Short mmCIF file of C-alpha atoms and ligand atoms in Angstrom, two decimals:
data_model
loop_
_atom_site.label_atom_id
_atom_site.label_comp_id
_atom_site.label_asym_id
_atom_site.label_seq_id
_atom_site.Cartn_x
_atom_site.Cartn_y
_atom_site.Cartn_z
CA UNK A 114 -5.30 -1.53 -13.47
CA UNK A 115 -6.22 0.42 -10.66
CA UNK A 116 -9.55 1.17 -9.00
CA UNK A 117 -10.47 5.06 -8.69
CA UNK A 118 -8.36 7.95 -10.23
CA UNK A 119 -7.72 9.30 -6.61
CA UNK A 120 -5.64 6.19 -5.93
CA UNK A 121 -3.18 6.79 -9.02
CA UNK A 122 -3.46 9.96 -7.98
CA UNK A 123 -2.00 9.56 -4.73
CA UNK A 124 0.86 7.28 -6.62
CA UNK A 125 2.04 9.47 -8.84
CA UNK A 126 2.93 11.86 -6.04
CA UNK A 127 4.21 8.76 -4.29
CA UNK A 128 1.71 8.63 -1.00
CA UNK A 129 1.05 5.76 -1.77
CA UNK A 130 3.55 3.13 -2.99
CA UNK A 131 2.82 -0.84 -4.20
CA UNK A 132 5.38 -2.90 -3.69
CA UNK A 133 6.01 -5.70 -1.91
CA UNK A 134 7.48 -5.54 2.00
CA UNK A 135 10.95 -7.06 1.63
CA UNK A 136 11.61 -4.20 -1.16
CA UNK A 137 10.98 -1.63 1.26
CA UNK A 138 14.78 -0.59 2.46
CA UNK A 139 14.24 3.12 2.64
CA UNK A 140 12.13 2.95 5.89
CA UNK A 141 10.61 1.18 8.35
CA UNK A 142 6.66 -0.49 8.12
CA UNK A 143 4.78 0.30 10.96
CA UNK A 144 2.15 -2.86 10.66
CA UNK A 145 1.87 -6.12 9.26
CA UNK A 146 -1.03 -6.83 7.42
CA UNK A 147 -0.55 -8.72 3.77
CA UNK A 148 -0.46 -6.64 1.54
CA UNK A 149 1.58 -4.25 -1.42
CA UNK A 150 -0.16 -1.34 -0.73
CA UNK A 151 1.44 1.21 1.44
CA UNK A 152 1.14 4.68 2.73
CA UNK A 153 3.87 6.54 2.80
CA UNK A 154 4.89 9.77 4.88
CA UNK A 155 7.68 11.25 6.31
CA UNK A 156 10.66 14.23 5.27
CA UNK A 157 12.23 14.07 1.17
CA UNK A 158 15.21 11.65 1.60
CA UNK A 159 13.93 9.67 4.08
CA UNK A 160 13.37 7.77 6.55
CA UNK A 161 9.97 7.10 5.81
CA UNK A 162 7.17 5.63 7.16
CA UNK A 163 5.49 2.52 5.20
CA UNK A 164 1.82 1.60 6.47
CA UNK A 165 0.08 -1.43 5.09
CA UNK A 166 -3.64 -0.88 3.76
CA UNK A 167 -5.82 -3.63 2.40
CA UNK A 168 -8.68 -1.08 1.11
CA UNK A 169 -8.81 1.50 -1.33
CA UNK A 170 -8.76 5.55 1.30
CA UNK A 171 -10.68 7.07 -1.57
CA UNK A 172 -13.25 4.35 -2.88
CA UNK A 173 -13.35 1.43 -0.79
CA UNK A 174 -12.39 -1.07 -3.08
CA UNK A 175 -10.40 -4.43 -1.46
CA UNK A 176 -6.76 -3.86 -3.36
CA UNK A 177 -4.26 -6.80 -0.88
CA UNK A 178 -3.62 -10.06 -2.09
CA UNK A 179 -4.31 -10.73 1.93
CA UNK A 180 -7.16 -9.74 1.75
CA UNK A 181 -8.13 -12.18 -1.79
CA UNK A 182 -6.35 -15.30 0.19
CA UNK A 183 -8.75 -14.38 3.27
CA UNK A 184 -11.61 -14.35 0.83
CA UNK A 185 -10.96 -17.74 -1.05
CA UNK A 186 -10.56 -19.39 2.51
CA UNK A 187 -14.01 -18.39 3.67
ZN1 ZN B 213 -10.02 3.38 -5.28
#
Protein backbone atom coordinates (compact mmCIF):
# COMPACT_ATOMS: atom_id res chain seq x y z
CA UNK A 1 0.00 0.00 0.00
CA UNK A 2 2.73 2.15 0.65
CA UNK A 3 6.06 2.72 -1.10
CA UNK A 4 9.31 2.22 1.20
CA UNK A 5 9.23 0.91 4.87
CA UNK A 6 10.72 4.34 6.04
CA UNK A 7 7.45 5.99 5.01
CA UNK A 8 5.18 3.63 7.31
CA UNK A 9 7.74 4.10 9.43
CA UNK A 10 7.41 7.64 9.84
CA UNK A 11 3.37 6.95 10.14
CA UNK A 12 3.29 4.84 12.73
CA UNK A 13 5.03 7.40 14.90
CA UNK A 14 2.65 9.85 13.28
CA UNK A 15 5.31 12.33 11.30
CA UNK A 16 3.70 11.83 8.77
CA UNK A 17 -0.12 11.72 8.52
CA UNK A 18 -2.53 10.94 5.15
CA UNK A 19 -5.50 12.41 5.24
CA UNK A 20 -7.23 14.67 3.42
CA UNK A 21 -6.99 18.77 4.21
CA UNK A 22 -10.54 19.57 5.38
CA UNK A 23 -9.98 16.69 8.16
CA UNK A 24 -7.16 18.45 9.50
CA UNK A 25 -8.81 20.48 12.68
CA UNK A 26 -5.99 19.98 15.11
CA UNK A 27 -3.65 22.53 13.36
CA UNK A 28 -2.99 24.71 10.84
CA UNK A 29 -1.34 23.65 7.02
CA UNK A 30 1.33 25.74 6.16
CA UNK A 31 1.06 25.19 2.09
CA UNK A 32 -1.26 24.24 -0.44
CA UNK A 33 -0.22 21.80 -2.74
CA UNK A 34 -2.86 18.73 -3.57
CA UNK A 35 -2.25 16.33 -1.79
CA UNK A 36 -3.02 13.73 1.57
CA UNK A 37 0.28 13.50 2.56
CA UNK A 38 1.44 15.63 5.37
CA UNK A 39 4.27 16.29 7.69
CA UNK A 40 3.57 16.83 10.86
CA UNK A 41 5.55 18.63 13.80
CA UNK A 42 4.96 20.54 16.64
CA UNK A 43 4.47 19.93 20.91
CA UNK A 44 2.05 16.47 22.12
CA UNK A 45 -1.48 18.04 22.23
CA UNK A 46 -1.12 20.34 19.72
CA UNK A 47 -1.22 22.80 17.73
CA UNK A 48 0.52 21.27 15.06
CA UNK A 49 1.95 22.01 12.02
CA UNK A 50 0.55 20.13 8.73
CA UNK A 51 2.92 20.47 5.53
CA UNK A 52 1.79 19.12 2.22
CA UNK A 53 4.36 16.76 0.29
CA UNK A 54 3.73 15.28 -3.10
CA UNK A 55 7.00 12.90 -2.96
CA UNK A 56 8.03 10.18 -0.93
CA UNK A 57 11.39 12.12 1.95
CA UNK A 58 12.86 8.65 2.04
CA UNK A 59 12.54 7.10 -1.59
CA UNK A 60 11.34 9.47 -4.00
CA UNK A 61 8.38 7.91 -5.08
CA UNK A 62 5.29 10.47 -6.41
CA UNK A 63 2.53 9.57 -3.46
CA UNK A 64 -0.40 13.02 -4.22
CA UNK A 65 -3.30 12.51 -6.16
CA UNK A 66 -2.05 16.24 -7.41
CA UNK A 67 0.54 15.16 -8.52
CA UNK A 68 -1.40 11.87 -10.73
CA UNK A 69 -4.08 14.68 -12.05
CA UNK A 70 -0.88 16.84 -13.16
CA UNK A 71 0.43 13.73 -14.84
CA UNK A 72 -2.76 12.60 -16.82
CA UNK A 73 -3.06 16.34 -18.06
CA UNK A 74 0.36 16.36 -19.66
ZN1 LIG B 1 8.92 5.82 -0.02
Amino acid sequence: MYCCDELIKAMDLEMIVKKEPHQIRDGRLRNELNTEYFLKSGQDGGPYNYLGFNYCPFCGKALSRGLWAAEKKK
